[in-house]
Coordinates of C-alpha atoms in Angstrom, one line a residue:
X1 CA -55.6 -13.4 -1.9
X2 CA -53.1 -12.9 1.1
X3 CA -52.7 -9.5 2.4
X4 CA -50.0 -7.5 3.8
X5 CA -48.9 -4.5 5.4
X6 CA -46.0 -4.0 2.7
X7 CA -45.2 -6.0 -0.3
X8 CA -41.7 -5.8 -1.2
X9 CA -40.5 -6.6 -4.9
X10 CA -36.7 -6.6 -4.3
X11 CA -34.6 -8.3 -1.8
X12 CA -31.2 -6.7 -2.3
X13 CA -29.8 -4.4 1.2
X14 CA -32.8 -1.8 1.0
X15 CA -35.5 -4.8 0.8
X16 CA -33.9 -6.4 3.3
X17 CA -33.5 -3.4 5.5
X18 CA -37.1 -2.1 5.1
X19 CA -38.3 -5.9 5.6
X20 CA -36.0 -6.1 9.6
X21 CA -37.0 -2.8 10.1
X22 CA -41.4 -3.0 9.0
X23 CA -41.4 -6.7 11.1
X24 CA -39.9 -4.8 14.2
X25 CA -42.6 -2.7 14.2
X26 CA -45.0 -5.2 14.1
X27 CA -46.4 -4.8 10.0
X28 CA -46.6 -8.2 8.1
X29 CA -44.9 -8.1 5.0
X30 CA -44.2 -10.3 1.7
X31 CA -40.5 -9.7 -0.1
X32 CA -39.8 -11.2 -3.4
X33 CA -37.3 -11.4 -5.7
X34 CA -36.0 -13.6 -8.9
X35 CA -32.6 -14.4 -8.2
X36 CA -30.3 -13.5 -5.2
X37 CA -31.9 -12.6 -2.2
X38 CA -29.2 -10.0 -0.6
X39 CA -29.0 -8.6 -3.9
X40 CA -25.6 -7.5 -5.9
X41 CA -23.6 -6.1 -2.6
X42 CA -22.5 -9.3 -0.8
X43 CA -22.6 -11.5 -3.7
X44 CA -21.5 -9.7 -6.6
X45 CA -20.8 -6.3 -5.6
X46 CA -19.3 -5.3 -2.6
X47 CA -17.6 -7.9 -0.5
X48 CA -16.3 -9.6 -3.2
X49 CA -14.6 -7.0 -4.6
X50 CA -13.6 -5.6 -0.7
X51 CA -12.2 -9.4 -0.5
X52 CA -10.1 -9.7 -3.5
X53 CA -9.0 -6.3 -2.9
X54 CA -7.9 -7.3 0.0
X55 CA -6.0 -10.4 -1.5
X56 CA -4.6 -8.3 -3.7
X57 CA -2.8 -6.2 -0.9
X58 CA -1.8 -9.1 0.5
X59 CA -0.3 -10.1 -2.8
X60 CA 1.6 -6.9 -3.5
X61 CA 3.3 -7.6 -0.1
X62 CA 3.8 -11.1 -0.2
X63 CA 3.5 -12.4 -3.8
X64 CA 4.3 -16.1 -2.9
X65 CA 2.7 -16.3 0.4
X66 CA -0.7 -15.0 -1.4
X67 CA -1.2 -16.0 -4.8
X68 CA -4.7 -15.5 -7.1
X69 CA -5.4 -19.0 -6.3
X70 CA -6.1 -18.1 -2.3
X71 CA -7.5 -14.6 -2.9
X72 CA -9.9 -16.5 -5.3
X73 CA -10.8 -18.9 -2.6
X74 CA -11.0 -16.4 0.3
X75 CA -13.6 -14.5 -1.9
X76 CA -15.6 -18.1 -1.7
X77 CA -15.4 -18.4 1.6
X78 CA -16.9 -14.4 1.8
X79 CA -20.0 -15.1 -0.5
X80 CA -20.7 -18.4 0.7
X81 CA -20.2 -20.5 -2.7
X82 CA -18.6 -23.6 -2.9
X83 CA -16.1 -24.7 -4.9
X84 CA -17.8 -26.5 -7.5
X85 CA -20.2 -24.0 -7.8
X86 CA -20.7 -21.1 -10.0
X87 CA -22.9 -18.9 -8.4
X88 CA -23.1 -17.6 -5.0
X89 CA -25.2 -19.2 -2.3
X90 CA -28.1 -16.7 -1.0
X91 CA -30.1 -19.2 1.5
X92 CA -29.0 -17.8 4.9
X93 CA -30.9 -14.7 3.9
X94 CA -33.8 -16.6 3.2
X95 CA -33.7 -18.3 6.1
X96 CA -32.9 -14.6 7.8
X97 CA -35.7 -13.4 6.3
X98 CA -38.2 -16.0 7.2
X99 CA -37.3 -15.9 11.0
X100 CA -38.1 -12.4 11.2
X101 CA -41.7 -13.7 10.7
X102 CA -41.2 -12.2 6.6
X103 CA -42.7 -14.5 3.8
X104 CA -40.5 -14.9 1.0
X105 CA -41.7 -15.6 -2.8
X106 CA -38.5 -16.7 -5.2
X107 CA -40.1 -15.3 -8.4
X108 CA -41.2 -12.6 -10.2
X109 CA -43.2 -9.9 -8.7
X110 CA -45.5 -7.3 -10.7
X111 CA -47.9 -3.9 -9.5
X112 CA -51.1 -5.4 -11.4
X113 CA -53.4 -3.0 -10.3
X114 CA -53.1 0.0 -7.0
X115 CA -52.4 -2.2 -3.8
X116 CA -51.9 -5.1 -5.5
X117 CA -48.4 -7.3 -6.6
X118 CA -48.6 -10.5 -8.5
X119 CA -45.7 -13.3 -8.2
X120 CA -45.1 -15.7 -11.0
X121 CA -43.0 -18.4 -9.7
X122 CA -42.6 -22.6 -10.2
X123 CA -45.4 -22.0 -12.8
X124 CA -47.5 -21.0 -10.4
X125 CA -49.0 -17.4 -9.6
X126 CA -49.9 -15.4 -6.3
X127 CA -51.9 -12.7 -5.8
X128 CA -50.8 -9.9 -2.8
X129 CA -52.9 -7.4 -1.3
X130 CA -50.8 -4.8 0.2
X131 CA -51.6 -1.1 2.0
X132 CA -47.8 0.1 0.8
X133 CA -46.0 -1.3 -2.0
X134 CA -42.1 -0.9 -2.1
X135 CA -39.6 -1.1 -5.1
X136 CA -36.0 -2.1 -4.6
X137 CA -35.2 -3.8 -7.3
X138 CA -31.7 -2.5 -7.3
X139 CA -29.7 -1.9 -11.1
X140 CA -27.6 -3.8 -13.3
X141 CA -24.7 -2.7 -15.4
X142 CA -24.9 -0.9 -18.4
X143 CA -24.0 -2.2 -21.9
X144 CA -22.8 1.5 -23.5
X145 CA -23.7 2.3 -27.1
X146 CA -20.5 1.0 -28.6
X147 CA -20.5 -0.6 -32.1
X148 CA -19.3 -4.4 -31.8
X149 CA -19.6 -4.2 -28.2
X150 CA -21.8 -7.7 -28.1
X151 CA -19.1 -9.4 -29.9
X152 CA -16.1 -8.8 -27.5
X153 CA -15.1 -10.8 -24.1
X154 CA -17.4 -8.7 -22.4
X155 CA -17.4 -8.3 -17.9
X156 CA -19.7 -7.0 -16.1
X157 CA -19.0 -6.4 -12.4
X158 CA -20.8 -10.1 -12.0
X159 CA -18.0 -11.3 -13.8
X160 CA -14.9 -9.6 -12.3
X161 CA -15.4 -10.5 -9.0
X162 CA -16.8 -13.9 -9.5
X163 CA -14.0 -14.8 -12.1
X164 CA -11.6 -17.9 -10.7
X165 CA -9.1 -17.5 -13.7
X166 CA -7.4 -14.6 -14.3
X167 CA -7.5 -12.7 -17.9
X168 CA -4.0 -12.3 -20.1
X169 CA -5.2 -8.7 -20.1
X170 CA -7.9 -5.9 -19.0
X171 CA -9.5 -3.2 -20.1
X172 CA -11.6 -1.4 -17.8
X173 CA -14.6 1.4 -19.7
X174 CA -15.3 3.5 -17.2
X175 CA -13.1 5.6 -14.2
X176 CA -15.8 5.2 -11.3
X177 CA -15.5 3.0 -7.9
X178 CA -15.8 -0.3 -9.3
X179 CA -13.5 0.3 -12.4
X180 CA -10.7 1.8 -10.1
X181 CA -11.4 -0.8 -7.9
X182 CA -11.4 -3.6 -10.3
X183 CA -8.5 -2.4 -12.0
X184 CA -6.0 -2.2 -8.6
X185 CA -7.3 -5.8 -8.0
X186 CA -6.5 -7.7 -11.4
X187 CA -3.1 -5.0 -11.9
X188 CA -1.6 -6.4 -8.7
X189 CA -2.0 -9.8 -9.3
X190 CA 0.1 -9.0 -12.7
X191 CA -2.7 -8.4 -15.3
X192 CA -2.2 -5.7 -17.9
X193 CA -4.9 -3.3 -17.2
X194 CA -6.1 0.1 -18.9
X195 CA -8.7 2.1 -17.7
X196 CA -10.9 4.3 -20.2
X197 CA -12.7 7.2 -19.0
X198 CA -14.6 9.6 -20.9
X199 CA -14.6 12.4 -18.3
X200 CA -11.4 14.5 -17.8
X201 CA -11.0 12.5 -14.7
X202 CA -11.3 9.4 -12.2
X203 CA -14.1 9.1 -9.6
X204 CA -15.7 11.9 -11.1
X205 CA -17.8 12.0 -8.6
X206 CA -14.9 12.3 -5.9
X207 CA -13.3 15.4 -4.6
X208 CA -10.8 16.4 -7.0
X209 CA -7.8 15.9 -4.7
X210 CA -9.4 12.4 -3.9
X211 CA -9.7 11.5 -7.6
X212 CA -6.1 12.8 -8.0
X213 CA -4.4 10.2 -5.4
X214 CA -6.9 7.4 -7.4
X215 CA -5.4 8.1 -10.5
X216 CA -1.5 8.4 -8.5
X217 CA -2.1 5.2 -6.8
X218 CA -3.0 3.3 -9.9
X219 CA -0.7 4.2 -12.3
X220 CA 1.7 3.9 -9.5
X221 CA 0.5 0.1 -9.9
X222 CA 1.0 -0.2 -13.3
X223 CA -2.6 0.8 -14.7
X224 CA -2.1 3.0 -17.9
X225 CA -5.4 5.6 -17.4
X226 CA -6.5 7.2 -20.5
X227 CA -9.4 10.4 -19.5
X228 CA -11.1 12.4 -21.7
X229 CA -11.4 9.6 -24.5
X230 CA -14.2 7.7 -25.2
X231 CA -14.7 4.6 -27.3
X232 CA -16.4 4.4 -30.2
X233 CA -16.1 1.1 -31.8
X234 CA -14.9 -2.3 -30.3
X235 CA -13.5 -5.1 -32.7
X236 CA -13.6 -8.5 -31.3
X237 CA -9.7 -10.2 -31.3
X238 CA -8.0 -7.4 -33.4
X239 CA -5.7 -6.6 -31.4
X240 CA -2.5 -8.4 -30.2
X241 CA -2.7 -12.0 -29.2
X242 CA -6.1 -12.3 -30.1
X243 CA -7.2 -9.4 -27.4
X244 CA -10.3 -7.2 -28.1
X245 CA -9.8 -3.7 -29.6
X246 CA -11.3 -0.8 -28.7
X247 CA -11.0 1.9 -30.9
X248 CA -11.2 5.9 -29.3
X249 CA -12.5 9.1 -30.2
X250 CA -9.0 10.6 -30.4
X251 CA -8.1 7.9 -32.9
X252 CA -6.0 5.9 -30.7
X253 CA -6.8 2.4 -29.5
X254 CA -6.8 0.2 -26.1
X255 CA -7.2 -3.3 -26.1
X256 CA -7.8 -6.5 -23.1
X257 CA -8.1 -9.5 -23.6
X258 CA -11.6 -8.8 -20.8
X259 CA -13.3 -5.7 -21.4
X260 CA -15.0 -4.5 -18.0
X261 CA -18.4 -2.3 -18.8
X262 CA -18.1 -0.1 -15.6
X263 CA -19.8 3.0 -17.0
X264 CA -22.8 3.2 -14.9
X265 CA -25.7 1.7 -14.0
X266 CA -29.1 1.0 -14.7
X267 CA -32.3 0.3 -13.0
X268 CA -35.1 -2.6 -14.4
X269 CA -38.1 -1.0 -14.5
X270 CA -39.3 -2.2 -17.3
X271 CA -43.0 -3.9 -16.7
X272 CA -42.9 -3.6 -13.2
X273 CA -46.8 -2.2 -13.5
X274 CA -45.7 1.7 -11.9
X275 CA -48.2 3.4 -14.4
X276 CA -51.2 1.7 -12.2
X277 CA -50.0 4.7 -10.0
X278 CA -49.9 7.5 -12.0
X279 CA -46.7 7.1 -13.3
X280 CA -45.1 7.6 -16.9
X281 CA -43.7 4.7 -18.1
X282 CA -43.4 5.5 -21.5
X283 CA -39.9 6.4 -21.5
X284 CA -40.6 9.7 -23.0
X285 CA -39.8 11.0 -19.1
X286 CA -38.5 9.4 -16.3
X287 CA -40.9 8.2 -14.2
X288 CA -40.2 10.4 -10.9
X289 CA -36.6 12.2 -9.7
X290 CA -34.3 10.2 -8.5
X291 CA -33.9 12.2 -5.7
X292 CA -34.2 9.8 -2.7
X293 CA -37.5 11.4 -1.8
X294 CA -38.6 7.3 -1.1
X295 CA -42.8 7.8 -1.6
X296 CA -43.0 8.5 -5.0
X297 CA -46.9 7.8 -4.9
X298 CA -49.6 7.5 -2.4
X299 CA -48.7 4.0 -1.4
X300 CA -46.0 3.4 -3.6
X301 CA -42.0 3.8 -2.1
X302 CA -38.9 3.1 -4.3
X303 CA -35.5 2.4 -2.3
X304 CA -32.2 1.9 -3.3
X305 CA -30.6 2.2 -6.4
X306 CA -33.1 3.0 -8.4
X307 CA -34.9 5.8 -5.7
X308 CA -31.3 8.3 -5.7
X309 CA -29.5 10.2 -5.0
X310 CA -26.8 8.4 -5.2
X311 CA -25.7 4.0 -5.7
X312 CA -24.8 3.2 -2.2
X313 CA -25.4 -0.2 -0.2
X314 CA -25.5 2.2 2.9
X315 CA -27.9 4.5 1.1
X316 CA -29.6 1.3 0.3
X317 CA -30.0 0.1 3.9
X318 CA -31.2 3.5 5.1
X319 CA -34.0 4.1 2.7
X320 CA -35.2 0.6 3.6
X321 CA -35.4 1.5 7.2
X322 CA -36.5 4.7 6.9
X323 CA -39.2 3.9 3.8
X324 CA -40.7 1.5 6.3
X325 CA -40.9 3.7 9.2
X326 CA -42.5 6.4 6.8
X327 CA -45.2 3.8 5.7
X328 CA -46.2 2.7 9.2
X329 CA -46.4 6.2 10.3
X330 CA -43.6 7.7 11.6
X331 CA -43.3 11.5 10.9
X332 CA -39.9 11.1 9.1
X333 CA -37.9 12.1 6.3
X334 CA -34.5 11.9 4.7
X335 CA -31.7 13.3 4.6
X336 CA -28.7 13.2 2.3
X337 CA -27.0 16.2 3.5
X338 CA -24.1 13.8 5.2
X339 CA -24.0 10.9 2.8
X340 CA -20.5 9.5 2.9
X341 CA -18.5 7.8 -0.3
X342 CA -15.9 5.5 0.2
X343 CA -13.5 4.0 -2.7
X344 CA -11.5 1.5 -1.5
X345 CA -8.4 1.2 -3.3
X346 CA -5.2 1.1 -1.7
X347 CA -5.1 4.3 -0.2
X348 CA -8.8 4.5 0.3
X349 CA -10.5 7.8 -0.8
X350 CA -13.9 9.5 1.1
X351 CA -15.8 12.0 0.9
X352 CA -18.8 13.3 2.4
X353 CA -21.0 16.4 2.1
X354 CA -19.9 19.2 -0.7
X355 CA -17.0 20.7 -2.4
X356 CA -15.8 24.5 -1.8
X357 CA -17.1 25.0 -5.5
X358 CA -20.2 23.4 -4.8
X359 CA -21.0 25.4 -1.9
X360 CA -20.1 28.5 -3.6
X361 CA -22.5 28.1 -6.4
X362 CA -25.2 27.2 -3.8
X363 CA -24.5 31.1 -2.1
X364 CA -22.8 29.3 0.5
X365 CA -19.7 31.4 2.3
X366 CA -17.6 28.6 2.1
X367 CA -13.6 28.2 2.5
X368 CA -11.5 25.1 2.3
X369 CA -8.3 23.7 4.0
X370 CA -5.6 20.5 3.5
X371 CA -3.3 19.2 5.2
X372 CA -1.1 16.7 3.1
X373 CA -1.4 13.2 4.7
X374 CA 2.2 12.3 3.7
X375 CA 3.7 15.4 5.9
X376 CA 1.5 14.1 8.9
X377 CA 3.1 12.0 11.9
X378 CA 0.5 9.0 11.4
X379 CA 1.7 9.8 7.0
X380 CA 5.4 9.5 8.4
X381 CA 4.8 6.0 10.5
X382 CA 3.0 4.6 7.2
X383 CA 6.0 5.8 5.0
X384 CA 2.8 7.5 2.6
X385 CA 4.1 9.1 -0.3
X386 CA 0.7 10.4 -0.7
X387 CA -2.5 11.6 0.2
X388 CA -4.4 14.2 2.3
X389 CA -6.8 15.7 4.8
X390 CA -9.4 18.3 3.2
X391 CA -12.3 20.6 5.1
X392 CA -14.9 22.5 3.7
X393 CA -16.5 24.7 6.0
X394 CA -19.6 27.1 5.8
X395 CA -18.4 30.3 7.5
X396 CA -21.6 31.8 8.3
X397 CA -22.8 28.9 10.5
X398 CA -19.7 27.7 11.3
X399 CA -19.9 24.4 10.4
X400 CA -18.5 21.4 8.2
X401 CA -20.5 20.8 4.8
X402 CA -18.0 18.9 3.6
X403 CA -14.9 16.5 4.0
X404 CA -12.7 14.3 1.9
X405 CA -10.3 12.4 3.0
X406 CA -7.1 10.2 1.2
X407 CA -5.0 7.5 3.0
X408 CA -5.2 4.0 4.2
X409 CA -8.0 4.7 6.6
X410 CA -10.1 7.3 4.8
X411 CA -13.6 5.4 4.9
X412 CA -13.1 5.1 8.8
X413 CA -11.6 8.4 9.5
X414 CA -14.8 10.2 7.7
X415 CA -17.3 9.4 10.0
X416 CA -16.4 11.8 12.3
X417 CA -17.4 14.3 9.7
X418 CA -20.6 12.5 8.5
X419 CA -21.6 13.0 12.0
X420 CA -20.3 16.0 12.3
X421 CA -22.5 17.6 9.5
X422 CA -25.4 15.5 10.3
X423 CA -25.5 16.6 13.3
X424 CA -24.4 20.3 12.7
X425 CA -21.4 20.2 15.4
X426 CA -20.1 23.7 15.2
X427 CA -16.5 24.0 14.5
X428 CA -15.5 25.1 17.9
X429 CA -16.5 22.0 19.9
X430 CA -14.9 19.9 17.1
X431 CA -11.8 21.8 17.5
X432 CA -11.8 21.0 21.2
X433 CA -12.4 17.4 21.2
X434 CA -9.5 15.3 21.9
X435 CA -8.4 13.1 19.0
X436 CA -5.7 10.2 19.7
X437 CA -2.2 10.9 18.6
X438 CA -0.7 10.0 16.1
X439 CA -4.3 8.9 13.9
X440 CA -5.8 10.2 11.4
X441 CA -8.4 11.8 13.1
X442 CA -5.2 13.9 14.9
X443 CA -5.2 15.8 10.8
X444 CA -8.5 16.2 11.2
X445 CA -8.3 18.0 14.8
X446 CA -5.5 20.1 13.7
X447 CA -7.3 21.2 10.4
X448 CA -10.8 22.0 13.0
X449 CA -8.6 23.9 14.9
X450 CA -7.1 25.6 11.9
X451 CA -10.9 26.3 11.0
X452 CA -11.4 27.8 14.4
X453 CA -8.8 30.6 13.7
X454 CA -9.5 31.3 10.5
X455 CA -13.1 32.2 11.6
X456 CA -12.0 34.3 14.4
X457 CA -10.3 36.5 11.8
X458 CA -12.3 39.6 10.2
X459 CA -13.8 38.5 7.0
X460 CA -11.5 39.7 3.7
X461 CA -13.4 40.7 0.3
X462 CA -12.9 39.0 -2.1
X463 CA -12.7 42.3 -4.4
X464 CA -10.6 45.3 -4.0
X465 CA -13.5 47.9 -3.2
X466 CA -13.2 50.3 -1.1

């Protein structure tokens, strides 16, 4: 039986991270996994979609400089597959992998017993011994409860960004990242696309002014978005030209001639042997809060999608490092507090930390301020016709707890606010830091500087008692 420091059953971004990070420190470790090594993000996930997104823009500027059949094979080029191929090629992070000293099983991998991983592979088995096991086995789409859903043209993300033809039509279930995403992509290179969401809103997860310029930029695009409607049967080629049907809870219908499940995600597992440490697996509970707490047992870490809080490939990445600093030793912990969100549509939308009302329920004394990106100097050079600049700020500590941010740079502009809540800056020294003129980050000085002022005024109650 081999032994190892860590045995890894996962090799997505958090496997892969913890795996860098655990042979840097010297620990010997085993990873496996059954099908893409780098997981869903750069194969599946997100740099393909980042790519044709991308192709897309390009498109909507130049639509006969940059057709579908260039964005298609630029997003080749990105996930290393070959022209022929079908799937993705995922050998360069083997071969990453096995420099850093790592030894890599292609196969199966299953907790048999406390300390112990077996790996069923080329009809052959393997027995691990290992002082930490992690899981990272990442998640997969999910197939909603909708009658007739097996028997339509059915996408998964998988699908959508490894597609080489385009569909007559799409219809996108579900108003998150990847279906907002999905849907600017295959709308701007001329597809008929509908988005169905069952919440009152896009990126419901967002800030609501965020999810507001989502919603404004697509339909802008051409997407029709139906909220607060949610699908209740689907009936394969009944609609026009042979296109699926989805039938709605408000007795309407939407129909694609694709239908794109983007209503969440799930997480395999299924038989992955977690009861040998004390966990339920019966289904009746879940097995431990998804709360990003990492060690789940004595011995026993779970990273990445399926460990919480969030689905992030950054979130991913960090729990990998951090899950294998924790098992080697190190007196550390996470921290979510300053967990930025990025949707990349065209503008992007961010987001980091908490909303005003958030903050409030949590007792926080919390205030919030905007500046419209369109009525800003670097909004006036871009001709943006939308967009803004928002700051949520605890008053009693006099710091940022929150940001979001709309406009073609968003996911870069945030990050001075993820640091600036991770780190607990107070609102004065941000306020005096120089920002370049005219950037983004020039919205964001004037809005700390707005915060600065409003502090310095005496507090007004909020009722009218004496």
């Amino acid at each position: 039986m081999d032994e190892y420091d860590i045995v890894i059953i996962g090799a997505g971004p958090a496997g892969e991270a913890a795996t860098y990070q655990a042979r840097e420190l010297g620990a010997s470790v085993a990873i496996i996994d059954r099908r893409w090594f780098g997981g869903s993000c750069p194969h599946i996930g997100c740099l393909p979609s980042k790519s044709l997104l991308h192709g897309a823009d390009e498109h909507h500027r130049n639509p006969r400089e940059y057709d579908w059949p260039r964005a298609s094979a630029a997003r080749d080029f990105m996930i290393n597959r070959a022209p022929d191929a079908a799937e993705p090629d995922d050998s360069g992070h083997v071969r990453g992998l096995e420099r850093a000293g790592a030894t890599v099983y292609r196969g199966e991998g299953r907790i048999t017993a406390r300390g112990r991983v077996t790996v069923h592979h080329d009809r052959a088995s393997h027995e691990l011994a290992a002082k930490h096991v992690f899981v990272a086995v990442g998640s997969h789409s999910k197939v909603p409860p909708i009658d007739g859903v097996d028997g339509v043209h059915r996408w998964t993300n998988e699908d959508a960004t490894l597609a080489r033809q385009l569909p007559r039509s799409l219809l996108v279930l579900g108003g998150g990242p990847t279906g907002c995403e999905l849907a600017q992509v295959y709308v701007r290179f001329g597809v008929p696309t509908t988005i169905v969401q069952s919440g009152p809103r896009l990126a419901p997860t967002d800030h609501p002014r965020n999810s507001d310029v989502i919603r404004a930029t697509l339909e802008a695009d051409g997407v029709t978005v139906r909220t607060g409607v949610r699908a209740t049967k689907a009936r394969a080629g009944a609609g026009r030209d042979g296109a699926d049907l989805i039938e709605l809870d408000d007795g309407s219908t939407a129909a694609g001639h694709a239908v794109l499940l983007a209503v969440g995600r799930e997480f395999p597992l299924d038989d992955l042997g977690l009861e040998h440490y004390g966990l339920d697996t019966s289904g009746r509970t879940p097995p431990y809060p998804r709360d990003g707490r990492l060690r789940v047992a004595e011995g026993l870490y779970v990273i990445g999608d399926p460990a919480g809080p969030e689905l992030h490939t950054h979130q991913a990445h960090y729990q990998g490092e951090l899950a294998a600093r924790m098992a080697l030793g190190q007196p550390v912990e996470p921290d979510y507090r300053a967990l930025p969100r990025a949707t990349y549509t065209d503008p992007e939308a961010a987001f980091v930390g908490v909303t005003v009302e958030a903050a409030k329920d949590a007792g926080i004394d919390a205030f919030e301020l905007t500046a419209e990106f369109a009525k800003s100097s670097r909004g006036y050079a871009l001709e943006a016709t939308m967009g803004h600049v928002t700051l949520i700020v605890d008053r009693g500590r006099r710091e940022l707890i929150g940001a979001a941010i709309a406009c073609p740079d968003a996911s870069a502009a945030i990050h001075e606010c993820v640091l600036a809540i991770k780190a607990r800056v107070p609102i004065e020294t941000l306020a005096e830091t120089i920002h370049a003129f005219p950037s983004t980050s020039r919205i964001l000085n004037g809005l700390f500087a707005d915060a600065r002022r409003q502090l310095a005024k005496p507090r007004q109650r909020d009722d009218a008692t004496p």
